[in-house]
Coordinates of C-alpha atoms in Angstrom, one line a residue:
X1 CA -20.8 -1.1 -23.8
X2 CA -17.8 -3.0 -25.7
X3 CA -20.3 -4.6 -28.1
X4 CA -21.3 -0.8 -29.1
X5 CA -17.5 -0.2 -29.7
X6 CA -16.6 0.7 -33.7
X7 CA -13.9 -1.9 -34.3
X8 CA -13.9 -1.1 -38.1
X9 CA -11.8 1.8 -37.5
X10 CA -8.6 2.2 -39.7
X11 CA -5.7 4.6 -40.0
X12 CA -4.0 4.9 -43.8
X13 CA -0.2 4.1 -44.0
X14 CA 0.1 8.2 -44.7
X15 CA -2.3 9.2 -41.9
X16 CA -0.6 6.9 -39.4
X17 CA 3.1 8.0 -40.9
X18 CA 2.2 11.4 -40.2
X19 CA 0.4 10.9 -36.4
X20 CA 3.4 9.0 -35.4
X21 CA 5.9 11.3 -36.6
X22 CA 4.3 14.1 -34.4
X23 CA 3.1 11.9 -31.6
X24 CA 7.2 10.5 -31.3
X25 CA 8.7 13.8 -30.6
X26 CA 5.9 14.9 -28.5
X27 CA 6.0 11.9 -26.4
X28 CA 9.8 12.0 -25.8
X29 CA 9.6 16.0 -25.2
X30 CA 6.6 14.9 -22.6
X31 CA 8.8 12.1 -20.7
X32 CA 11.5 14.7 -20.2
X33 CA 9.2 17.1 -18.7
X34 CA 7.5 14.2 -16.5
X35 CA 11.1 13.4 -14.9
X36 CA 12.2 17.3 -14.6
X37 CA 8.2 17.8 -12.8
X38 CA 9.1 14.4 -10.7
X39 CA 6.0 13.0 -11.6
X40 CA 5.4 9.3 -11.6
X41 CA 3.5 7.4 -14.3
X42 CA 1.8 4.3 -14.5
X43 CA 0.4 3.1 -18.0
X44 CA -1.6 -0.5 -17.5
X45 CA -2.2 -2.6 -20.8
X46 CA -5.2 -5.0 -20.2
X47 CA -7.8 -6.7 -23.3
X48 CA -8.6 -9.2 -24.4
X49 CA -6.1 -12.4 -25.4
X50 CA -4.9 -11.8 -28.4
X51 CA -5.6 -8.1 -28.5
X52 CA -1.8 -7.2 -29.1
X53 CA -0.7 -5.8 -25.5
X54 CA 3.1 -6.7 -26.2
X55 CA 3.2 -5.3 -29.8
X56 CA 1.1 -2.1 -28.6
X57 CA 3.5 -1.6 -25.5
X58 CA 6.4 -2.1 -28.0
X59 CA 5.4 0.5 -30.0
X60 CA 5.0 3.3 -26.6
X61 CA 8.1 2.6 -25.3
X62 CA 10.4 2.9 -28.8
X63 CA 10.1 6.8 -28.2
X64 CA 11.0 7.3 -24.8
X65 CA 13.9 7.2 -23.4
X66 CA 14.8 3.8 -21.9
X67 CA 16.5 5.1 -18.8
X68 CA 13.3 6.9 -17.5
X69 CA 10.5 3.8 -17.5
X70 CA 10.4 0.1 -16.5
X71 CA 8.0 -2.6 -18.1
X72 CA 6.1 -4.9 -16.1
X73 CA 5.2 -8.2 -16.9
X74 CA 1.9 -9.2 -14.7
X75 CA 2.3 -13.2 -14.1
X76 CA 0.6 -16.2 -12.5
X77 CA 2.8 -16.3 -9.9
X78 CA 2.9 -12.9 -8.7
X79 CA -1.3 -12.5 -8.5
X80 CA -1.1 -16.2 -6.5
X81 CA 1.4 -15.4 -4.0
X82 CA 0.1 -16.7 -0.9
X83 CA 2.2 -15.1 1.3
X84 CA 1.2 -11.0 0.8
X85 CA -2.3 -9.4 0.0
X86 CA -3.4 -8.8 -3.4
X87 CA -1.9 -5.3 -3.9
X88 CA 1.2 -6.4 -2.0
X89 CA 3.5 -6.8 -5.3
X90 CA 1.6 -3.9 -6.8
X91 CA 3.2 -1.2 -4.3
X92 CA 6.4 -2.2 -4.6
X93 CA 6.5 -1.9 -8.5
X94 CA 5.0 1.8 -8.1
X95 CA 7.5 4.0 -10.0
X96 CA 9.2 7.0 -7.9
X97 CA 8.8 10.4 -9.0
X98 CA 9.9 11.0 -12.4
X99 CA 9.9 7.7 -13.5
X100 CA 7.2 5.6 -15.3
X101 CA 6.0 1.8 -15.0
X102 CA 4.1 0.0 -17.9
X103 CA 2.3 -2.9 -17.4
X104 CA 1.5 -5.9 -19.1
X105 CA -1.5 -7.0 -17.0
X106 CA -1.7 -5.4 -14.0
X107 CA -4.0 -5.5 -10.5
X108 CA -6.9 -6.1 -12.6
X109 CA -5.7 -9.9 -13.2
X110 CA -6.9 -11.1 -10.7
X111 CA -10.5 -9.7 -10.6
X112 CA -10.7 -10.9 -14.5
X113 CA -10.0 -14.0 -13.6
X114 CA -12.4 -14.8 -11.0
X115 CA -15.2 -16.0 -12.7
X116 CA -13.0 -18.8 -13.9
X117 CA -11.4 -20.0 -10.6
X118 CA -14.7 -20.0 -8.7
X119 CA -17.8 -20.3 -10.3
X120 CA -19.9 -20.6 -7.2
X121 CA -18.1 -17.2 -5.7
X122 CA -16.9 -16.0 -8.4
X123 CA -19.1 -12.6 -8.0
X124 CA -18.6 -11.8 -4.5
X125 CA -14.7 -12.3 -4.8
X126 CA -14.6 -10.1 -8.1
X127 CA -16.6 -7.7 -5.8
X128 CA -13.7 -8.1 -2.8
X129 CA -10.9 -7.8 -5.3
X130 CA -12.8 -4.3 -7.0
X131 CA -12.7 -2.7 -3.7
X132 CA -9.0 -3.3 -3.2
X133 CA -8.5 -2.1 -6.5
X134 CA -10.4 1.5 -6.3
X135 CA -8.8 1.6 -3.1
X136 CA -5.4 1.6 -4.5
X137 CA -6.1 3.5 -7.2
X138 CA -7.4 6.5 -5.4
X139 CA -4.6 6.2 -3.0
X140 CA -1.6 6.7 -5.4
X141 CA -3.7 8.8 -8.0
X142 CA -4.1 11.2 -4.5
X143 CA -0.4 10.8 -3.8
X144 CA 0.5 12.5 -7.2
X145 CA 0.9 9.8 -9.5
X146 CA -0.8 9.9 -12.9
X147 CA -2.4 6.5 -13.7
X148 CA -3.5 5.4 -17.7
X149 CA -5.4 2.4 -17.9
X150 CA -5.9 0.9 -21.5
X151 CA -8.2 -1.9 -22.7
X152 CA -7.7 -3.3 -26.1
X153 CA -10.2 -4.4 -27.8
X154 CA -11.4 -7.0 -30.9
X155 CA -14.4 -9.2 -31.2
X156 CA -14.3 -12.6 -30.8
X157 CA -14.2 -13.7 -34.0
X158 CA -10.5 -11.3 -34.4
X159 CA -9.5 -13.3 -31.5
X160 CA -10.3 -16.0 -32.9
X161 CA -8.3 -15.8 -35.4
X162 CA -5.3 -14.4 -33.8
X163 CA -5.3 -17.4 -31.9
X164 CA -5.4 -19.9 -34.2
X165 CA -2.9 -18.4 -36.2
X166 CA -0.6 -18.0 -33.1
X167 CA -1.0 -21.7 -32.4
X168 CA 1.0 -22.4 -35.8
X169 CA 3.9 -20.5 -34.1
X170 CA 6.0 -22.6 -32.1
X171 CA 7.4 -19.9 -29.8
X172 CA 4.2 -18.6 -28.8
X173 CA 3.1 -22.1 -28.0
X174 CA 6.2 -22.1 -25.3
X175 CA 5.1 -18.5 -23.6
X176 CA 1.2 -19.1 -23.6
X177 CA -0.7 -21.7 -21.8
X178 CA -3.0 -24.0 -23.6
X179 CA -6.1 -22.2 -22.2
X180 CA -4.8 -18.6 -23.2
X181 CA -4.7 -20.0 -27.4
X182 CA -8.6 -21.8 -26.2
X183 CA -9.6 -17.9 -24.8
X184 CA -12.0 -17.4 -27.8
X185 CA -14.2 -20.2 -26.8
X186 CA -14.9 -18.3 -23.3
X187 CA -15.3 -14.6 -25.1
X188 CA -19.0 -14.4 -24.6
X189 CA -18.7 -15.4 -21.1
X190 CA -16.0 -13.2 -20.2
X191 CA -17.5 -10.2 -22.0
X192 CA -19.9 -9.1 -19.1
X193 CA -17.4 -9.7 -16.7
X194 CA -15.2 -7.4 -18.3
X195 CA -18.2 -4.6 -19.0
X196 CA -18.2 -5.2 -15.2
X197 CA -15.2 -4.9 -14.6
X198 CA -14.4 -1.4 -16.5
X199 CA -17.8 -0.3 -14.9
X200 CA -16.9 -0.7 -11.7
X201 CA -13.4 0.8 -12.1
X202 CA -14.3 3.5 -14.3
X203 CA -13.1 6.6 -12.0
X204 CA -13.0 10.2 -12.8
X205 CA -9.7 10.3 -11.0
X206 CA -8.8 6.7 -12.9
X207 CA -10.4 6.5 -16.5
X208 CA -10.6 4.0 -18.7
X209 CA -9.4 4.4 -22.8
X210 CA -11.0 1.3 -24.2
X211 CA -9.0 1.0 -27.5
X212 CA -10.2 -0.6 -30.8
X213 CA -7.2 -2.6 -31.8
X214 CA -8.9 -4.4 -35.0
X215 CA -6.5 -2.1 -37.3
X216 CA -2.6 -2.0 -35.7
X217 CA -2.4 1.4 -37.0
X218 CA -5.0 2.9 -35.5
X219 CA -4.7 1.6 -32.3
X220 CA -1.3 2.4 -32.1
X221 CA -2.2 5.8 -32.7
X222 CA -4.9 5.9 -30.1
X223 CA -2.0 4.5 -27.4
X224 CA 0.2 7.2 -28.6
X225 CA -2.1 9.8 -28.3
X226 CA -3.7 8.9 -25.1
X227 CA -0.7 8.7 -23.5
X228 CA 0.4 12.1 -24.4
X229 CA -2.9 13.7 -24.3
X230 CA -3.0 12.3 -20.4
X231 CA 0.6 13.2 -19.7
X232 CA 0.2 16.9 -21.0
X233 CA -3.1 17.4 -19.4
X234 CA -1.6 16.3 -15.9
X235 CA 1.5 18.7 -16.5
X236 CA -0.4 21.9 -17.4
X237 CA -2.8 21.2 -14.0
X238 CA 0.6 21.1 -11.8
X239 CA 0.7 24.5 -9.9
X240 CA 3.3 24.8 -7.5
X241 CA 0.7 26.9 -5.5
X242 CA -1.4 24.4 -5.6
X243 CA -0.2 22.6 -2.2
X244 CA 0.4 24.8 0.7
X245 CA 2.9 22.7 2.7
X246 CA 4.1 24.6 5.6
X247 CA 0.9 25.0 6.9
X248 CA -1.2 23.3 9.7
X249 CA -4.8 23.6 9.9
X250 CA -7.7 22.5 12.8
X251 CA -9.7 19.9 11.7
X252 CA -13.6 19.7 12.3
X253 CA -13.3 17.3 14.9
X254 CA -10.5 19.2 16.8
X255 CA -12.8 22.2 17.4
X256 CA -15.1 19.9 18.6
X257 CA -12.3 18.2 21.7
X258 CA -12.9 19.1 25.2
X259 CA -12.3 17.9 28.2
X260 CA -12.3 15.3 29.5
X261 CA -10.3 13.3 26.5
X262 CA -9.6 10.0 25.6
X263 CA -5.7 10.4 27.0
X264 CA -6.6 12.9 30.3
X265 CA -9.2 9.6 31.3
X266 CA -5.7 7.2 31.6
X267 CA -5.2 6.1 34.7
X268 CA -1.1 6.7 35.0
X269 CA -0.9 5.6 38.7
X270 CA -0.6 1.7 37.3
X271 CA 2.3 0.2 38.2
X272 CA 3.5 -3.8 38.8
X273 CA 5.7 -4.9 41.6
X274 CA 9.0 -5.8 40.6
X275 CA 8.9 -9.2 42.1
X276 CA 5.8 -10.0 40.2
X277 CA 6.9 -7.9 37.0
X278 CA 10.0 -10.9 36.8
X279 CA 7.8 -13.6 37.2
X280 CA 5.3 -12.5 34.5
X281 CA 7.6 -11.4 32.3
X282 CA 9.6 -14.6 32.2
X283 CA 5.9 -16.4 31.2
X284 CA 4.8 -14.1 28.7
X285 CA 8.2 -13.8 27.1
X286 CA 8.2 -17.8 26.8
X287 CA 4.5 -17.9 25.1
X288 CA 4.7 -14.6 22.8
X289 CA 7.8 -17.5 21.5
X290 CA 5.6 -19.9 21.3
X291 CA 2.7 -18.2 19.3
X292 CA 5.3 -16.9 17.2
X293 CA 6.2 -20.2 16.0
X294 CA 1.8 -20.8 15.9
X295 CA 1.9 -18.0 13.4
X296 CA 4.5 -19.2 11.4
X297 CA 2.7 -22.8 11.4
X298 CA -0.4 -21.6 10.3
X299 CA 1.0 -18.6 8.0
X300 CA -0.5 -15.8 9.9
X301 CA 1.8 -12.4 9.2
X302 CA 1.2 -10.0 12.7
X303 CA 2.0 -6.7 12.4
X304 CA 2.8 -4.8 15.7
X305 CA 2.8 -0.8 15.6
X306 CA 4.4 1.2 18.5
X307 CA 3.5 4.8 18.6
X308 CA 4.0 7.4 21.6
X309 CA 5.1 10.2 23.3
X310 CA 8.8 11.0 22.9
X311 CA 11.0 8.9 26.1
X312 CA 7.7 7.0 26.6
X313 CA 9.8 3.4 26.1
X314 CA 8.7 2.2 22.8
X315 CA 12.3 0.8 22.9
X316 CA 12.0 -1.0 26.1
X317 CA 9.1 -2.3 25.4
X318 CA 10.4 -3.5 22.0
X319 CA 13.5 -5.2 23.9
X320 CA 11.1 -7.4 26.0
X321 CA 8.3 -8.4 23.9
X322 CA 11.4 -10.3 21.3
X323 CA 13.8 -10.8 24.1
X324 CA 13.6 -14.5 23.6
X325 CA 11.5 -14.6 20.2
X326 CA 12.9 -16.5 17.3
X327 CA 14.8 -13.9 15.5
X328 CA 14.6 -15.7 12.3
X329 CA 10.5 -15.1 12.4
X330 CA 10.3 -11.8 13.6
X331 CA 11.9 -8.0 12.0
X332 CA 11.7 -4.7 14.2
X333 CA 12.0 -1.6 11.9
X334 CA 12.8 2.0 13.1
X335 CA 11.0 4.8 11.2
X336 CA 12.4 8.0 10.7
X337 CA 12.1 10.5 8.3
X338 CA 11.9 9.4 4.8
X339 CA 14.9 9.4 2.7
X340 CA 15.3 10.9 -0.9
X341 CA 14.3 7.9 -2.6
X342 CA 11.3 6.9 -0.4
X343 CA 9.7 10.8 -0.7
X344 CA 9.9 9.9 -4.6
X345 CA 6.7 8.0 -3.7
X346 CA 3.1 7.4 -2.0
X347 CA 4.3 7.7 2.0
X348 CA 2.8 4.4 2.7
X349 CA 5.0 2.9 -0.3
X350 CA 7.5 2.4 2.0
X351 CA 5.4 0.5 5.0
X352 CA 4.4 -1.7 2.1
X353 CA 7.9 -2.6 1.5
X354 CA 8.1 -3.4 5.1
X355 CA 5.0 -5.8 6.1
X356 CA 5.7 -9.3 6.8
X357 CA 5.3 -11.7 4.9
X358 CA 2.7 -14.4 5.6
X359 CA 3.8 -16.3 8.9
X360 CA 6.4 -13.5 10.0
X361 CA 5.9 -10.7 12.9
X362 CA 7.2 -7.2 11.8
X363 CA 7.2 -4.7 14.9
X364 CA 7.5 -1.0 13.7
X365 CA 9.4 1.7 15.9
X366 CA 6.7 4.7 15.0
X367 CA 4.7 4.1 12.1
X368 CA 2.7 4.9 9.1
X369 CA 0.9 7.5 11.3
X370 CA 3.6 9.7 11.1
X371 CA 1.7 11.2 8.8
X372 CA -1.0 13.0 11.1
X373 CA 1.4 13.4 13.9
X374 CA 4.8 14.9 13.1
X375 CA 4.2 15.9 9.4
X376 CA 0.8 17.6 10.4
X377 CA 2.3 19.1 13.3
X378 CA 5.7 20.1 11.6
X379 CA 3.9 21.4 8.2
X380 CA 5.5 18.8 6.4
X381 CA 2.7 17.9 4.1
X382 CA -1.1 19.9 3.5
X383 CA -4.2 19.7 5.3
X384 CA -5.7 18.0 2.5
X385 CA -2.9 15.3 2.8
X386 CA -2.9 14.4 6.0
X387 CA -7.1 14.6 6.5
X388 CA -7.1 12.1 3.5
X389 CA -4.4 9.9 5.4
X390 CA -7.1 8.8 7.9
X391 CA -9.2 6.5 5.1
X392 CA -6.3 5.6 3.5
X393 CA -4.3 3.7 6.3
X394 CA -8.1 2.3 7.3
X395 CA -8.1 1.0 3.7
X396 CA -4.2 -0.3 3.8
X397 CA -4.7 -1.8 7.8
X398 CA -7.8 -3.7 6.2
X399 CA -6.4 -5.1 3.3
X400 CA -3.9 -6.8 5.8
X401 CA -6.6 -7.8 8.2
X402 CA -8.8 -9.5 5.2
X403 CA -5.2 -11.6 3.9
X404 CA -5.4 -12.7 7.7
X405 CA -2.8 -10.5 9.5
X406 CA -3.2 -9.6 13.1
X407 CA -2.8 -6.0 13.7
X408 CA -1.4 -4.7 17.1
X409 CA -1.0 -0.8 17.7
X410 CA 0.0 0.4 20.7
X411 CA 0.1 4.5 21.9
X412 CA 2.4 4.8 24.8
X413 CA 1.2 7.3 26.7
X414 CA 3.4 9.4 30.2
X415 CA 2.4 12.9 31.3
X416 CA 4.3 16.2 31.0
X417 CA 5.9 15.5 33.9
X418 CA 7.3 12.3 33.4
X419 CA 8.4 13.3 30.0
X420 CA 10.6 15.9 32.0
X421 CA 12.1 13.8 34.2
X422 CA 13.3 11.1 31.7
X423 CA 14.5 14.1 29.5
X424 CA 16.7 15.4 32.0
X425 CA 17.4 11.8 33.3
X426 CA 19.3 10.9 29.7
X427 CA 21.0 14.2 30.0
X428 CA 23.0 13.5 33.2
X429 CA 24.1 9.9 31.9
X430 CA 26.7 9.6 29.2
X431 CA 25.6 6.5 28.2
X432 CA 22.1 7.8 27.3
X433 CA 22.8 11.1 26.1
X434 CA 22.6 10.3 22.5
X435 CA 18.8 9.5 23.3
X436 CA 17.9 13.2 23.5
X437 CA 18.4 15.6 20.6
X438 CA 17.0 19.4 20.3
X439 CA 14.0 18.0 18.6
X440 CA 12.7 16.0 21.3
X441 CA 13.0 19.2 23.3
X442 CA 11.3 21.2 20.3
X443 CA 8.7 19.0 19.9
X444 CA 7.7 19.0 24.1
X445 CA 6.6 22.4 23.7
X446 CA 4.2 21.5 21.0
X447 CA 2.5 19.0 23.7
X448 CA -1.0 20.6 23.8
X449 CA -0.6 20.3 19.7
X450 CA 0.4 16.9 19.6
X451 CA -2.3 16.1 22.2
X452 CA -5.2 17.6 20.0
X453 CA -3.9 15.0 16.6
X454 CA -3.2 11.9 18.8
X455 CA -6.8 12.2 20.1
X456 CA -8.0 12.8 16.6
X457 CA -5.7 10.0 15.1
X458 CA -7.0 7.8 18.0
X459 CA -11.0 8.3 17.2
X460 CA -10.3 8.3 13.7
X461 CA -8.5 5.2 13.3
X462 CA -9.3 2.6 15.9
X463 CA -11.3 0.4 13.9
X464 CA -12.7 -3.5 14.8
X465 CA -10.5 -4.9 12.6
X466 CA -7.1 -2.8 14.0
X467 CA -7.4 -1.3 17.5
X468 CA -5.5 0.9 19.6
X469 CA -4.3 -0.2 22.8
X470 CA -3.6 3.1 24.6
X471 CA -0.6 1.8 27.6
X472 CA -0.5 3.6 30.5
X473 CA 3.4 4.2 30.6
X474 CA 4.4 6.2 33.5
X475 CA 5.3 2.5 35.0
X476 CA 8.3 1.0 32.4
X477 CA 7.5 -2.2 34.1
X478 CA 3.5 -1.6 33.8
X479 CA 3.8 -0.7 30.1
X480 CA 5.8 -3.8 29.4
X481 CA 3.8 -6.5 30.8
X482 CA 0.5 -4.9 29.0
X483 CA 2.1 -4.8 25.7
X484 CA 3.4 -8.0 25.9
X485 CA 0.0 -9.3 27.0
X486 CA -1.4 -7.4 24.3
X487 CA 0.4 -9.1 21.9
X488 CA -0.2 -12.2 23.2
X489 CA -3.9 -12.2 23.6
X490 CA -4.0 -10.8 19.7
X491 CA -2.1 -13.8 18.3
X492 CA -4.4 -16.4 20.6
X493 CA -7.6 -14.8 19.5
X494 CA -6.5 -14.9 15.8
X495 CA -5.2 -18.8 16.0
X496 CA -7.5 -20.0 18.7
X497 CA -6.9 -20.6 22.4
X498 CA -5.2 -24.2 21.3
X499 CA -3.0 -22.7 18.9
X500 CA 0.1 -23.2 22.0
X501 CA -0.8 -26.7 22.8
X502 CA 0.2 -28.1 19.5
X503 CA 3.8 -29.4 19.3
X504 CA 6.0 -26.6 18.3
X505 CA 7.4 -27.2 15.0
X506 CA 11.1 -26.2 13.6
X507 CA 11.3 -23.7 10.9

């Protein structure tokens, strides 16, 4: 494929003078009408060494308006950080809506590089790392961003000599590694890797613009151009019609639900003796400690998610599962509704924000799966939206299982009736009045709803790798000891049943 590529291609200083003229005010009139539309945009240089990634993304930026994009610089250290996934960084650098991100190297650095840093499994890593990448691709592309991806191209003898002559420059010596300047002895090596690459990533929804980047002017030209050509082809498919928010629909497997379900099979009558619920608690409390600090010796991040029915005691639950953790290893985070700046991007951006990093616990008050409960229920976001949520927090949950996290999600489940009574229980005391708004009230009589998309949230994503532990919660006392248990048992099967014998080291 890239040996077939025309790299003799050249652009006139009048031809260039006049494309650039045009493409520079159409590129600044595009950028404004990307921030008015709220779009984000993600432009990714990658080629070869040598192929002129910083002078070609000098060149895109000098017409846009510097307030409106950031530039990325994809280093060593930020595709070897131990202590988050792959795509970890890569989320957090998404730009919000209306902004745009360019980056010099990008998510791809990693799969190009494993040939190098494991010979004998190179292929099946390179495989691993493509998934992740299509993965996130699809998943931001879906959320509304528009994603360019670039590769610049020369033959090996044009990087050949770019090297060379780059080794007679003393500053360039400083930023690039001795191996970089050596890239042209590698080129045939790396070549089918790259075809392999591009191949594999090569998405309708995600295409490739391989750019022949012998000639400076034409290739700058062809950045330009694509750029524009992408950016105005994205704006003229926006219809505001397009997304019917507001409205809720039934899914396939919805009309398929009868009785008996999942939840009506819960056996609420559990319950635990106090005498025996003090007892237990004090022992499971003192080991959930002790394989927190387990985790944080062997770097394992554990990620617990608590989900369930409005006065169900998610927070008690929370209060006695880190009651005596160490709360320098350990984060609980309460999720609302998003703010203005997190609806500026992908819904999950923000629970990537969020995850621990590698030997930390982080314990989420509601979750990610907000979005096909409340925000399917309440309209808040399409049909379309929240069917496609299902796969894509199967594909996030895994990336953190395959980094090595343990993944805990609970469902709290009461009945109607005990719903009731706590409701009217926080109204009578002061002290817990400010537990109970109109919406918990306003969401109670969308029960039969809310049943129908926890069952379907349930089937859909309880997976090996990230089960749901449904807790019979009509017992506080019950539902605490189980989820603390829970916990417990996750962390021991992930680090081994010695894991709490070793001697408990200081942070």
């Amino acid at each position: 494929m890239l040996d077939k590529m025309d790299l003799s291609r050249k652009l006139t200083k009048e031809e260039f003078s006049d494309m650039k003229d045009d493409l520079t005010k159409r590129l600044g009139e595009l950028q404004r009408r990307q921030r008015d539309a709220d779009i984000p945009v993600m432009v990714v240089f990658e080629g070869w060494e040598g192929s002129g990634k910083g002078a070609l993304m000098n060149e895109l930026i000098l017409p846009l308006d510097p307030r409106g994009f950031s530039v990325y610089n994809v280093t060593d250290t930020i595709v070897s950080d131990k202590f988050y996934p792959p795509m970890y960084h890569f989320w957090k650098m998404q730009p919000q809506g209306g902004r745009m991100a360019i980056y010099n190297r990008s998510w791809y650095r990693e799969a190009m590089d494993s040939w190098r840093l494991n010979e004998k499994d190179g292929a099946a890593l390179m495989a691993e790392k493509m998934e992740e990448i299509r993965s996130f691709e699809r998943q931001i592309v879906n959320g509304g961003t528009l994603l360019i991806k670039l590769f610049l191209h020369i033959d090996r003898s044009e990087q050949k000599k770019r090297l060379k002559r780059l080794k007679k420059n003393d500053l360039a010596q400083e930023v690039r590694d001795k191996e970089g300047l050596n890239a042209y002895k590698d080129y045939d090596d790396i070549m089918p890797v790259m075809e392999t690459i591009i191949r594999e990533s090569d998405r309708a929804y995600a295409p490739w613009t391989i750019v022949e980047a012998h000639d400076r002017r034409f290739a700058t030209a062809k950045v330009l151009s694509t750029v524009a050509r992408a950016l105005e082809e994205h704006l003229d498919r926006m219809s505001p019609a397009s997304v019917h928010v507001g409205q809720t629909e039934t899914s396939d497997l919805e009309e398929k639900i009868d009785t008996p379900t999942v939840l009506s099979k819960v056996d609420l009558s559990l319950d635990i003796p106090k005498k025996e619920y003090s007892k237990k608690l004090s022992s499971l409390q003192e080991r959930v400690r002790e394989m927190e600090y387990a985790l944080y010796r062997e770097r394992r991040p554990m990620i617990v998610a608590f989900e369930g029915w409005d006065a169900a005691g998610k927070g008690g639950c929370i209060k006695r599962l880190t009651q005596k953790m160490d709360p320098r290893g350990y984060q609980v985070i309460p999720v609302g509704a998003p703010n203005d700046l997190e609806k500026k991007h992908h819904y999950l951006w923000r629970f990537w924000e969020a995850f621990p990093k590698a030997g930390h616990v982080a314990i989420f008050d509601r979750t990610w799966y907000g979005r096909v409960l409340v925000e399917r229920i309440e309209g808040l976001c399409s049909p379309i939206d929240w069917k496609r949520a299902y796969s894509e927090i199967n594909e996030m949950e895994k990336q953190w299982h395959d980094f090595g996290a343990v993944i805990v999600k609970f469902w709290l489940q009461i009945d109607k009736e005990e719903q009731l009574n706590r409701f009217q229980a926080r109204e009578e005391d002061e002290d817990k009045q400010w537990k109970i708004t109109e919406e918990d009230w306003r969401n109670r009589e969308k029960w039969d709803q809310y049943e129908k998309a926890v069952e379907e949230m349930l089937w859909r994503t309880s997976t090996t790798y990230a089960p749901w532990t449904i807790v019979e919660a009509n017992s506080k006392l019950h539902a605490r000891i189980k989820v603390l248990q829970t916990v417990l048992d996750a962390g021991l099967e992930a680090l081994g049943p010695k894991a709490l014998s070793k001697k408990t080291e200081s942070r």
